[in-house]
Amino acid sequence: MDYKELADLIFPNAKPIEYYEKMYPERDLPEGAIVTRYAPSPTGHMHIGGLYQALCSKMAATKTKGVFFLRIEDTDQKREIDGADTEIIDSLKEFDIIPDEGMISSDEWKGNYGPYKQSLRKDIYESYAKYMIEIGKAYPCFCTSEELEEMRVKQENAKIRPGYYGVWAKCRNLSLDEMAEKIKAGVPYIIRFKSDGREDRKIEIHDGIRGKVIFPENDLDIPIIKSDGLPTYHFAHLVDDHLMRTTMVIRGDEWLASVPLHVQLFQEAGFKPPKYCHISPIMKNDNGNKRKLSKRKDPEAAVSYYEEIGVPPEAVKEYLLNIANSSFENWRRQNKDKSIYDFDFQISKMSVSGALFDLTKMLDDSKAIISRFSAEKVYNEGYKWAEKHDIELKKLLDQKDYALKVIGIERGKEKPRKDIAKWSDLKDNIIYMFEEPKEFDFDKINGEEAKKVISEYMKLYDENDDKQTWFDKMKDVAEKCGYAREVKKYKANPEKWPGHVGDVSTVIRVAITGRRNTPDLYEILQVLGKDEVMDRLSKFTN
Ligand code: GLU
């Protein structure tokens, strides 16, 4: 019995790897183009860290005119959650991080290197496992779980490193004939990698984010095909990233310790390993302590949270880029209208200690981003959100022409309004334009004084006044009621007047809107229209 015969015995129907090598040729891309991927396991809801990874990968690929693809890694079928794969696909779509290739539904994909879902690639893994046996780099292992458990206990008691290696790797030393006999007799088995590594030797790896990292070589004969016939993650990574011609693997740093094994697998198989970039987890400042953003403790860790509270996907993405590359913020300031994909993203500039995530900061940035949206865009996105989450807001927005005017107040200007961070803020910021306010907290000027201001204002108010005339009239009202016409004059001699024109316009603002802070009052009055303005004001004078 030789390796080839053993391989044929185990995988009689597997195609030679040349078949797949030809089917998935080297990609014809410009020099320096990065082929990378997002390769999540469908085992739960999408985490903001996953979106971060996908975004950074897409940035790296797009910048180099390379390829970004989505691969669903579902070989651990016990941990799989129904619908998690489509949730991933939908999230990427929602955030407009569209893969060039990959799964587009549970069972369909686009691109020439598919299927991009591991459970659909069983035949391919078998071919490569067969190849590994043929070249003497893999073998069948017949150890039962009881035997493995016994071995583990022995190792633990003797305080030695656990695992299937060296003298512990029992099946490795069976002769090929012994292996064949057991297989023919129907003894169950898995396939293991045959490692030539030595734990006392070091391997040096250059990580694209962390720089030089040194690890002991891998000497474990890890399983490559499990008893269910599916590959382990490590082996699937080898086969998939080889055949999909990945040049850069960008992934979470929980995989950093596996790099010695991964590089070894590529080398032993005779393939070129990709470049590895390990992203540190996103961190959060928790009362002065920096800790990982946690799915359990932090609602903002779930990607769905942003849709629920209505933060626009653009804002989430821009914020993630801010924490990925600190130069992004400056670039954005200078390039307000460019696409994020024009930014010169540098994977090597990502933080090793973990980017700090601050929801308040994201919402602040979001205000600035929404302030640059057109009224139509605010309306459309707000409406889409309201349909799902706030039926009262939807009712307001159903008066489309009027709602557009309301949303258009102080928009499209040099300094647009910045009061909306998320669609769940929208109702509160426009409601007074639809319903008369019920509570009024006049600041300085109260009671009879306020009444006087309002009635003087009503005498002068003319809907057709331009802004300057309107404001001059406000000054006239101030003067008439005994307040300073100009804030400056008032400040120079504050003892001379009980207040100034600003206090007077606050009275009008509060009487009309119930609030002291609103966007431009002149525009508010214009949109409300004369009848409504007079109606609201006359309540105070009657
Ligand atoms: N399926 C792995 C995970 O979800 C991906 C690791 C990789 O990108 O290589 O963590």
Coordinates of C-alpha atoms and ligand atoms in Angstrom, one line a residue:
M1 CA 0.0 0.0 0.0
D2 CA 1.3 3.5 -0.9
Y3 CA 0.0 6.9 -0.1
K4 CA -1.8 7.1 -3.4
E5 CA -3.6 3.8 -2.8
L6 CA -4.6 4.8 0.7
A7 CA -5.9 8.1 -0.6
D8 CA -8.0 6.3 -3.3
L9 CA -9.3 4.0 -0.6
I10 CA -10.5 6.9 1.5
F11 CA -11.8 9.2 -1.2
P12 CA -12.5 7.0 -4.2
N13 CA -14.6 9.6 -6.0
A14 CA -12.7 12.8 -5.3
K15 CA -11.5 14.6 -8.3
P16 CA -7.8 15.4 -8.6
I17 CA -7.0 18.9 -7.4
E18 CA -5.9 19.9 -10.9
Y19 CA -9.6 20.0 -11.8
Y20 CA -10.2 22.8 -9.3
E21 CA -6.9 24.5 -9.9
K22 CA -8.0 25.0 -13.5
M23 CA -11.5 25.9 -12.6
Y24 CA -10.4 28.7 -10.3
P25 CA -7.3 30.2 -12.0
E26 CA -5.0 32.9 -10.6
R27 CA -6.9 36.2 -10.9
D28 CA -6.0 38.6 -13.6
L29 CA -5.7 41.9 -11.6
P30 CA -3.6 45.0 -11.7
E31 CA -0.3 44.9 -9.8
G32 CA -0.8 45.4 -6.1
A33 CA -4.5 44.6 -6.2
I34 CA -5.7 43.0 -2.9
V35 CA -8.1 40.1 -2.9
T36 CA -9.7 39.9 0.5
R37 CA -12.8 38.7 2.1
Y38 CA -15.2 38.8 5.0
A39 CA -15.7 35.2 6.2
P40 CA -18.2 35.1 9.1
S41 CA -19.6 32.0 10.7
P42 CA -23.4 32.2 10.8
T43 CA -23.6 31.6 14.5
G44 CA -25.4 34.6 15.8
H45 CA -26.4 38.2 15.3
M46 CA -24.0 40.5 13.5
H47 CA -21.6 42.3 15.8
I48 CA -20.3 45.8 15.1
G49 CA -16.8 44.3 15.0
G50 CA -17.9 42.2 12.1
L51 CA -19.1 45.2 10.2
Y52 CA -15.8 46.9 11.0
Q53 CA -13.9 44.0 9.6
A54 CA -16.0 43.9 6.5
L55 CA -15.7 47.7 5.9
C56 CA -11.9 47.6 6.4
S57 CA -11.6 44.7 4.0
K58 CA -13.8 46.4 1.4
M59 CA -11.7 49.6 1.8
A60 CA -8.4 47.7 1.3
A61 CA -9.7 45.9 -1.8
T62 CA -11.4 48.9 -3.4
K63 CA -8.4 51.2 -3.0
T64 CA -6.2 48.7 -4.9
K65 CA -8.8 47.8 -7.5
G66 CA -8.9 44.4 -6.0
V67 CA -11.7 42.1 -5.0
F68 CA -13.7 41.9 -1.8
F69 CA -15.8 38.8 -1.3
L70 CA -18.2 37.4 1.2
R71 CA -17.7 33.7 2.3
I72 CA -20.1 32.1 4.7
E73 CA -18.1 29.7 7.0
D74 CA -20.7 27.2 8.2
T75 CA -18.7 24.1 8.8
D76 CA -19.5 24.0 12.5
Q77 CA -23.1 23.0 12.0
K78 CA -23.8 22.5 15.7
R79 CA -23.3 26.3 16.3
E80 CA -25.1 27.4 13.3
I81 CA -28.2 29.6 13.7
D82 CA -31.0 29.6 11.1
G83 CA -31.2 32.8 9.1
A84 CA -27.8 34.1 10.4
D85 CA -26.3 33.9 6.9
T86 CA -29.1 36.1 5.3
E87 CA -28.8 38.5 8.2
I88 CA -25.2 39.0 7.3
I89 CA -25.9 39.4 3.6
D90 CA -28.7 41.9 4.4
S91 CA -26.6 43.9 6.8
L92 CA -23.8 44.4 4.3
K93 CA -26.5 45.5 1.8
E94 CA -28.0 47.9 4.3
F95 CA -24.6 49.4 5.1
D96 CA -23.7 49.5 1.4
I97 CA -20.6 47.4 1.9
I98 CA -21.4 45.4 -1.1
P99 CA -19.1 42.4 -1.8
D100 CA -17.8 42.1 -5.4
E101 CA -18.4 38.3 -5.1
G102 CA -20.0 36.0 -2.7
M103 CA -23.2 34.7 -1.3
I104 CA -26.3 36.8 -2.2
S105 CA -28.8 34.5 -0.5
S106 CA -28.7 31.3 1.4
D107 CA -28.0 29.3 -1.7
E108 CA -27.0 31.7 -4.5
W109 CA -23.8 33.5 -5.2
K110 CA -22.2 35.8 -7.7
G111 CA -18.6 35.5 -8.9
N112 CA -16.5 32.8 -10.5
Y113 CA -14.8 31.4 -7.5
G114 CA -17.9 30.0 -5.7
P115 CA -19.7 28.4 -4.0
Y116 CA -18.9 30.9 -1.4
K117 CA -20.4 28.9 1.4
Q118 CA -18.4 26.1 3.0
S119 CA -21.2 23.6 3.4
L120 CA -21.6 23.7 -0.4
R121 CA -17.9 22.9 -1.0
K122 CA -17.7 19.4 0.5
D123 CA -16.4 17.8 -2.8
I124 CA -13.7 20.4 -3.0
Y125 CA -12.4 19.8 0.5
E126 CA -12.4 16.0 -0.2
S127 CA -10.2 16.5 -3.2
Y128 CA -7.7 18.5 -1.2
A129 CA -7.8 16.2 1.7
K130 CA -7.1 13.4 -0.7
Y131 CA -4.2 15.3 -2.1
M132 CA -2.8 15.9 1.3
I133 CA -2.9 12.1 1.9
E134 CA -1.2 11.5 -1.4
I135 CA 1.7 13.7 -0.6
G136 CA 2.1 12.2 2.8
K137 CA 0.8 15.3 4.7
A138 CA -2.3 13.8 6.1
Y139 CA -3.5 10.5 7.5
P140 CA -6.6 8.8 8.9
C141 CA -6.9 8.7 12.7
F142 CA -9.0 6.0 14.4
C143 CA -8.8 7.3 18.0
T144 CA -12.2 7.3 19.7
S145 CA -13.3 10.2 21.8
E146 CA -12.8 8.1 24.9
E147 CA -9.2 7.5 23.9
L148 CA -8.6 11.1 23.2
E149 CA -10.2 12.0 26.6
E150 CA -8.0 9.5 28.4
M151 CA -5.0 11.1 26.7
R152 CA -6.0 14.5 27.7
V153 CA -6.3 13.5 31.4
K154 CA -2.9 11.8 31.3
Q155 CA -1.4 15.0 29.8
E156 CA -3.1 17.1 32.4
N157 CA -2.0 15.0 35.3
A158 CA 1.6 14.9 34.0
K159 CA 1.4 18.7 33.5
I160 CA 2.4 18.5 29.9
R161 CA 1.0 20.4 26.9
P162 CA -2.3 18.9 25.8
G163 CA -2.9 17.8 22.2
Y164 CA -2.3 15.2 19.5
Y165 CA 1.4 15.5 18.8
G166 CA 4.8 13.6 19.0
V167 CA 4.4 10.4 20.9
W168 CA 0.8 11.2 21.7
A169 CA -0.1 11.1 18.0
K170 CA -0.8 7.4 18.0
C171 CA -2.3 6.8 14.6
R172 CA 0.4 8.8 12.9
N173 CA 2.7 5.8 13.3
L174 CA 0.4 3.1 12.0
S175 CA 1.6 1.6 8.8
L176 CA -0.3 2.3 5.6
D177 CA -1.4 -1.3 5.5
E178 CA -2.7 -1.1 9.1
M179 CA -4.6 2.0 8.2
A180 CA -6.1 0.4 5.1
E181 CA -7.2 -2.7 7.1
K182 CA -9.0 -0.6 9.6
I183 CA -10.8 1.4 6.9
K184 CA -11.8 -1.8 5.1
A185 CA -13.1 -3.2 8.5
G186 CA -15.3 -0.1 8.8
V187 CA -13.5 1.4 11.8
P188 CA -14.6 5.1 12.0
Y189 CA -12.0 7.7 11.5
I190 CA -11.2 11.3 10.9
I191 CA -8.4 12.8 8.8
R192 CA -5.5 14.6 10.5
F193 CA -2.7 16.9 9.2
K194 CA 0.7 15.4 9.6
S195 CA 2.8 18.2 11.1
D196 CA 6.5 18.3 10.7
G197 CA 6.7 21.4 13.0
R198 CA 8.7 21.4 16.3
E199 CA 7.5 23.3 19.3
D200 CA 11.1 24.3 20.3
R201 CA 11.6 26.1 17.0
K202 CA 10.3 29.6 16.3
I203 CA 8.5 31.0 13.3
E204 CA 8.5 34.7 12.5
I205 CA 5.4 36.2 10.8
H206 CA 4.9 39.7 9.5
D207 CA 1.4 40.7 10.4
G208 CA 0.0 43.7 8.4
I209 CA -1.2 45.4 11.5
R210 CA 1.0 44.2 14.3
G211 CA 4.3 43.9 12.4
K212 CA 6.7 41.1 13.4
V213 CA 5.2 38.4 15.6
I214 CA 7.1 35.3 16.8
F215 CA 5.5 32.0 17.6
P216 CA 6.6 28.5 18.3
E217 CA 6.1 26.2 15.3
N218 CA 2.9 24.2 15.2
D219 CA 3.5 20.5 16.0
L220 CA -0.1 19.4 16.4
D221 CA -1.6 16.9 14.1
I222 CA -4.9 18.8 13.9
P223 CA -8.0 17.3 12.4
I224 CA -8.6 18.5 8.8
I225 CA -11.7 16.4 8.0
K226 CA -14.1 15.7 10.9
S227 CA -16.3 12.6 11.5
D228 CA -19.2 14.4 9.8
G229 CA -17.1 14.6 6.6
L230 CA -16.8 18.4 6.8
P231 CA -13.5 20.2 7.1
T232 CA -12.3 22.0 10.2
Y233 CA -12.1 25.7 10.0
H234 CA -8.3 25.6 9.5
F235 CA -8.4 23.2 6.6
A236 CA -11.3 25.1 4.9
H237 CA -9.3 28.3 5.3
L238 CA -6.4 26.7 3.4
V239 CA -8.5 25.3 0.6
D240 CA -10.9 28.3 0.2
D241 CA -8.4 31.1 0.5
H242 CA -6.0 29.2 -1.9
L243 CA -8.7 28.5 -4.5
M244 CA -10.4 31.9 -4.2
R245 CA -7.0 33.4 -4.7
T246 CA -7.1 35.5 -1.6
T247 CA -4.0 37.6 -1.1
M248 CA -4.8 39.3 2.2
V249 CA -6.7 37.8 5.2
I250 CA -8.1 40.5 7.4
R251 CA -9.8 39.1 10.5
G252 CA -10.2 39.2 14.2
D253 CA -7.1 38.7 16.4
E254 CA -8.6 35.7 18.0
W255 CA -7.0 33.9 15.0
L256 CA -3.6 35.3 15.5
A257 CA -2.4 32.3 17.4
S258 CA -3.5 30.1 14.6
V259 CA -1.2 31.8 12.0
P260 CA 1.8 29.4 12.5
L261 CA -0.6 26.5 11.7
H262 CA -2.1 28.3 8.8
V263 CA 1.2 29.3 7.2
Q264 CA 2.4 25.8 7.7
L265 CA -0.7 24.3 6.0
F266 CA -0.1 26.5 3.0
Q267 CA 3.6 25.7 2.8
E268 CA 3.1 21.9 3.2
A269 CA 0.4 21.9 0.6
G270 CA 2.7 23.8 -1.7
F271 CA 0.5 27.0 -2.0
K272 CA 1.4 30.6 -1.4
P273 CA 0.1 31.8 1.9
P274 CA -1.8 35.1 2.0
K275 CA -0.7 38.1 4.0
Y276 CA -2.3 38.2 7.4
C277 CA -3.8 41.3 9.2
H278 CA -5.3 40.7 12.6
I279 CA -7.7 43.4 13.8
S280 CA -7.9 44.0 17.5
P281 CA -11.3 44.0 19.1
I282 CA -13.2 47.3 19.4
M283 CA -12.9 48.7 22.9
K284 CA -15.1 50.9 25.0
N285 CA -14.3 53.1 27.9
D286 CA -16.3 51.8 30.9
N287 CA -15.9 54.2 33.8
G288 CA -12.2 54.8 33.1
N289 CA -11.5 51.1 32.2
K290 CA -10.9 50.1 28.7
R291 CA -12.6 46.9 27.9
K292 CA -13.9 45.0 24.9
L293 CA -17.2 46.1 23.5
S294 CA -19.5 43.3 24.7
K295 CA -22.4 41.7 23.0
R296 CA -24.0 41.0 26.4
K297 CA -23.4 44.4 28.1
D298 CA -23.5 46.9 25.3
P299 CA -26.5 47.4 23.0
E300 CA -24.3 49.3 20.6
A301 CA -22.3 46.1 19.9
A302 CA -25.2 44.8 17.8
V303 CA -25.4 46.0 14.3
S304 CA -29.2 45.9 14.5
Y305 CA -29.1 48.6 17.2
Y306 CA -28.3 51.3 14.7
E307 CA -31.3 50.5 12.5
E308 CA -33.5 50.3 15.6
I309 CA -32.6 53.8 16.8
G310 CA -32.2 55.1 13.2
V311 CA -28.6 56.1 12.9
P312 CA -28.0 56.3 9.1
P313 CA -25.6 53.6 7.8
E314 CA -23.4 56.4 6.4
A315 CA -22.8 57.7 9.9
V316 CA -22.0 54.3 11.3
K317 CA -19.5 53.7 8.5
E318 CA -17.8 57.1 8.8
Y319 CA -17.4 56.6 12.5
L320 CA -15.9 53.2 12.1
L321 CA -13.5 54.6 9.6
N322 CA -12.6 57.4 12.1
I323 CA -11.6 54.8 14.6
A324 CA -9.9 52.6 12.1
N325 CA -7.6 55.3 10.6
S326 CA -7.3 58.5 12.7
S327 CA -6.4 60.5 9.5
F328 CA -9.9 59.9 8.2
E329 CA -11.5 62.7 10.2
N330 CA -9.2 65.3 8.7
W331 CA -9.5 63.9 5.2
R332 CA -13.3 64.1 5.5
R333 CA -13.2 67.7 6.7
Q334 CA -11.3 68.5 3.5
N335 CA -13.3 66.3 1.2
K336 CA -16.9 66.7 2.3
D337 CA -18.4 65.4 -0.8
K338 CA -16.2 62.5 -1.8
S339 CA -17.0 58.9 -1.4
I340 CA -15.4 57.1 1.5
Y341 CA -13.8 54.8 -1.1
D342 CA -11.6 57.7 -2.2
F343 CA -9.9 57.8 1.2
D344 CA -6.4 56.3 1.2
F345 CA -7.2 53.6 3.8
Q346 CA -4.1 52.1 5.5
I347 CA -4.6 48.8 7.1
S348 CA -1.2 49.1 8.7
K349 CA -2.3 52.2 10.6
M350 CA -5.0 50.3 12.5
S351 CA -4.7 50.2 16.3
V352 CA -2.9 47.2 17.9
S353 CA -4.4 47.9 21.3
G354 CA -7.9 48.2 19.9
A355 CA -9.8 51.1 18.6
L356 CA -11.9 53.0 21.2
F357 CA -15.6 53.2 20.4
D358 CA -17.7 56.0 21.8
L359 CA -21.4 56.0 20.9
T360 CA -21.8 59.7 22.0
K361 CA -19.1 60.6 19.6
M362 CA -20.7 58.6 16.8
L363 CA -24.0 60.3 17.4
D364 CA -22.3 63.7 17.3
D365 CA -20.7 62.8 14.0
S366 CA -24.0 61.6 12.8
K367 CA -25.6 65.0 13.5
A368 CA -23.1 66.6 11.2
I369 CA -23.7 63.9 8.5
I370 CA -27.4 64.3 8.7
S371 CA -27.1 68.1 8.6
R372 CA -25.6 67.7 5.1
F373 CA -28.5 65.5 3.8
S374 CA -31.0 67.1 1.6
A375 CA -34.5 67.5 2.9
E376 CA -35.7 64.8 0.5
K377 CA -33.1 62.3 1.9
V378 CA -34.0 63.1 5.5
Y379 CA -37.7 62.7 4.6
N380 CA -37.2 59.4 2.8
E381 CA -35.0 57.8 5.4
G382 CA -37.0 59.2 8.3
Y383 CA -40.1 57.9 6.6
K384 CA -38.7 54.4 6.1
W385 CA -37.6 54.3 9.7
A386 CA -41.0 55.6 11.0
E387 CA -42.9 53.0 9.0
K388 CA -41.2 50.3 11.1
H389 CA -40.7 52.0 14.4
D390 CA -42.9 55.0 15.0
I391 CA -46.4 55.2 13.6
E392 CA -47.0 58.7 15.0
L393 CA -44.0 60.0 13.2
K394 CA -45.2 58.3 10.1
K395 CA -48.5 60.1 10.4
L396 CA -46.8 63.5 10.6
L397 CA -44.6 62.7 7.6
D398 CA -47.7 61.6 5.6
Q399 CA -48.3 65.3 5.0
K400 CA -45.4 65.1 2.6
D401 CA -45.3 68.6 1.1
Y402 CA -45.5 70.3 4.5
A403 CA -43.1 67.8 6.1
L404 CA -40.6 68.5 3.4
K405 CA -40.8 72.2 4.2
V406 CA -40.4 71.6 7.9
I407 CA -37.4 69.4 7.4
G408 CA -36.0 71.9 4.9
I409 CA -35.8 74.6 7.6
E410 CA -32.1 75.6 7.9
R411 CA -31.0 73.0 5.5
G412 CA -28.8 73.3 2.5
K413 CA -27.0 76.3 4.1
E414 CA -23.4 77.0 4.9
K415 CA -24.2 76.2 8.6
P416 CA -27.1 73.7 8.5
R417 CA -29.2 72.6 11.5
K418 CA -27.5 69.9 13.5
D419 CA -30.2 68.7 15.8
I420 CA -30.8 65.2 14.5
A421 CA -28.4 62.4 15.2
K422 CA -30.8 59.6 14.5
W423 CA -34.3 59.1 13.1
S424 CA -35.7 58.5 16.6
D425 CA -34.8 62.2 17.2
L426 CA -36.9 63.4 14.3
K427 CA -40.3 63.5 15.8
D428 CA -39.3 65.5 18.8
N429 CA -37.5 68.0 16.5
I430 CA -40.4 68.6 14.3
I431 CA -43.5 67.9 16.3
Y432 CA -44.2 71.5 17.2
M433 CA -44.6 72.3 13.6
F434 CA -47.5 70.0 13.4
E435 CA -49.1 70.4 16.9
E436 CA -49.5 73.4 19.0
P437 CA -47.2 73.1 22.0
K438 CA -48.9 72.9 25.4
E439 CA -46.2 73.9 27.8
F440 CA -44.4 77.2 27.8
D441 CA -41.4 78.0 29.9
F442 CA -40.6 81.7 29.1
D443 CA -37.1 82.5 30.2
K444 CA -36.4 86.0 31.5
I445 CA -39.6 87.7 30.3
N446 CA -42.7 86.4 31.9
G447 CA -46.3 87.0 32.6
E448 CA -47.8 90.4 31.7
E449 CA -44.4 91.4 30.2
A450 CA -44.4 88.5 27.9
K451 CA -48.0 89.2 26.9
K452 CA -47.1 92.8 26.1
V453 CA -44.2 91.6 23.9
I454 CA -46.4 89.2 22.1
S455 CA -49.1 91.7 21.4
E456 CA -46.7 94.3 20.1
Y457 CA -45.2 91.7 17.9
M458 CA -48.5 90.8 16.5
K459 CA -49.1 94.4 15.5
L460 CA -46.0 94.5 13.5
Y461 CA -45.8 91.0 12.1
D462 CA -46.1 90.7 8.3
E463 CA -45.6 87.4 6.7
N464 CA -44.1 89.0 3.6
D465 CA -41.3 90.7 5.4
D466 CA -37.8 89.6 4.4
K467 CA -35.5 88.4 7.1
Q468 CA -33.8 91.7 7.7
T469 CA -37.1 93.6 7.9
W470 CA -38.5 90.9 10.2
F471 CA -35.6 91.2 12.6
D472 CA -35.7 95.0 12.5
K473 CA -39.3 94.7 13.6
M474 CA -38.2 92.5 16.4
K475 CA -35.9 95.2 17.5
D476 CA -38.7 97.7 17.4
V477 CA -40.8 95.5 19.6
A478 CA -37.9 95.3 22.0
E479 CA -37.5 99.0 22.1
K480 CA -41.2 99.6 22.5
C481 CA -41.4 97.2 25.5
G482 CA -38.3 98.8 27.1
Y483 CA -35.6 96.3 26.1
A484 CA -32.3 97.0 24.4
R485 CA -32.5 96.9 20.6
E486 CA -29.0 95.4 20.3
V487 CA -27.4 92.7 22.4
K488 CA -24.1 94.5 22.1
K489 CA -25.4 97.7 23.6
Y490 CA -27.1 95.7 26.4
K491 CA -23.8 94.0 27.2
A492 CA -22.0 97.3 27.5
N493 CA -24.6 98.6 30.0
P494 CA -26.6 95.7 31.4
E495 CA -28.0 97.8 34.2
K496 CA -29.8 100.1 31.8
W497 CA -32.4 97.5 30.5
P498 CA -34.2 94.5 31.9
G499 CA -33.1 92.5 28.8
H500 CA -32.4 92.7 25.1
V501 CA -33.8 91.8 21.6
G502 CA -32.6 88.2 22.1
D503 CA -34.8 87.9 25.2
V504 CA -37.7 89.3 23.2
S505 CA -37.4 86.9 20.4
T506 CA -37.2 84.1 22.9
V507 CA -40.6 85.0 24.0
I508 CA -41.9 84.7 20.5
R509 CA -40.0 81.5 20.0
V510 CA -41.4 79.9 23.1
A511 CA -44.9 81.1 22.4
I512 CA -44.8 79.6 18.9
T513 CA -42.8 76.4 19.5
G514 CA -42.8 75.7 23.3
R515 CA -39.0 75.6 23.1
R516 CA -36.1 77.9 23.7
N517 CA -33.9 76.1 21.2
T518 CA -35.1 75.7 17.7
P519 CA -33.7 76.2 14.2
D520 CA -34.1 79.6 12.7
L521 CA -37.3 81.3 14.0
Y522 CA -37.8 83.4 10.8
E523 CA -38.0 80.2 8.7
I524 CA -40.2 78.5 11.3
L525 CA -42.7 81.3 11.0
Q526 CA -42.6 81.2 7.2
V527 CA -43.3 77.5 7.1
L528 CA -46.1 77.7 9.7
G529 CA -47.8 80.5 7.8
K530 CA -49.5 83.6 9.0
D531 CA -52.8 82.1 10.2
E532 CA -51.1 79.5 12.3
V533 CA -48.6 82.0 13.7
M534 CA -51.4 84.4 14.7
D535 CA -53.5 81.7 16.1
R536 CA -50.7 80.5 18.3
L537 CA -49.8 84.0 19.5
S538 CA -53.3 85.2 20.1
K539 CA -53.8 82.6 22.8
F540 CA -51.5 84.6 25.0
T541 CA -53.1 88.0 24.4
N542 CA -56.8 86.9 24.8
Ligands
GLU1 N1 -15.2 32.1 10.2 C1 -14.2 32.8 11.0 C2 -14.8 33.6 12.1 O1 -16.0 33.9 12.0 C3 -13.4 33.7 10.1 C4 -11.9 33.7 10.3 C5 -11.2 34.3 9.1 O2 -11.6 35.3 8.6 O3 -10.3 33.6 8.6 O4 -14.2 34.1 13.0

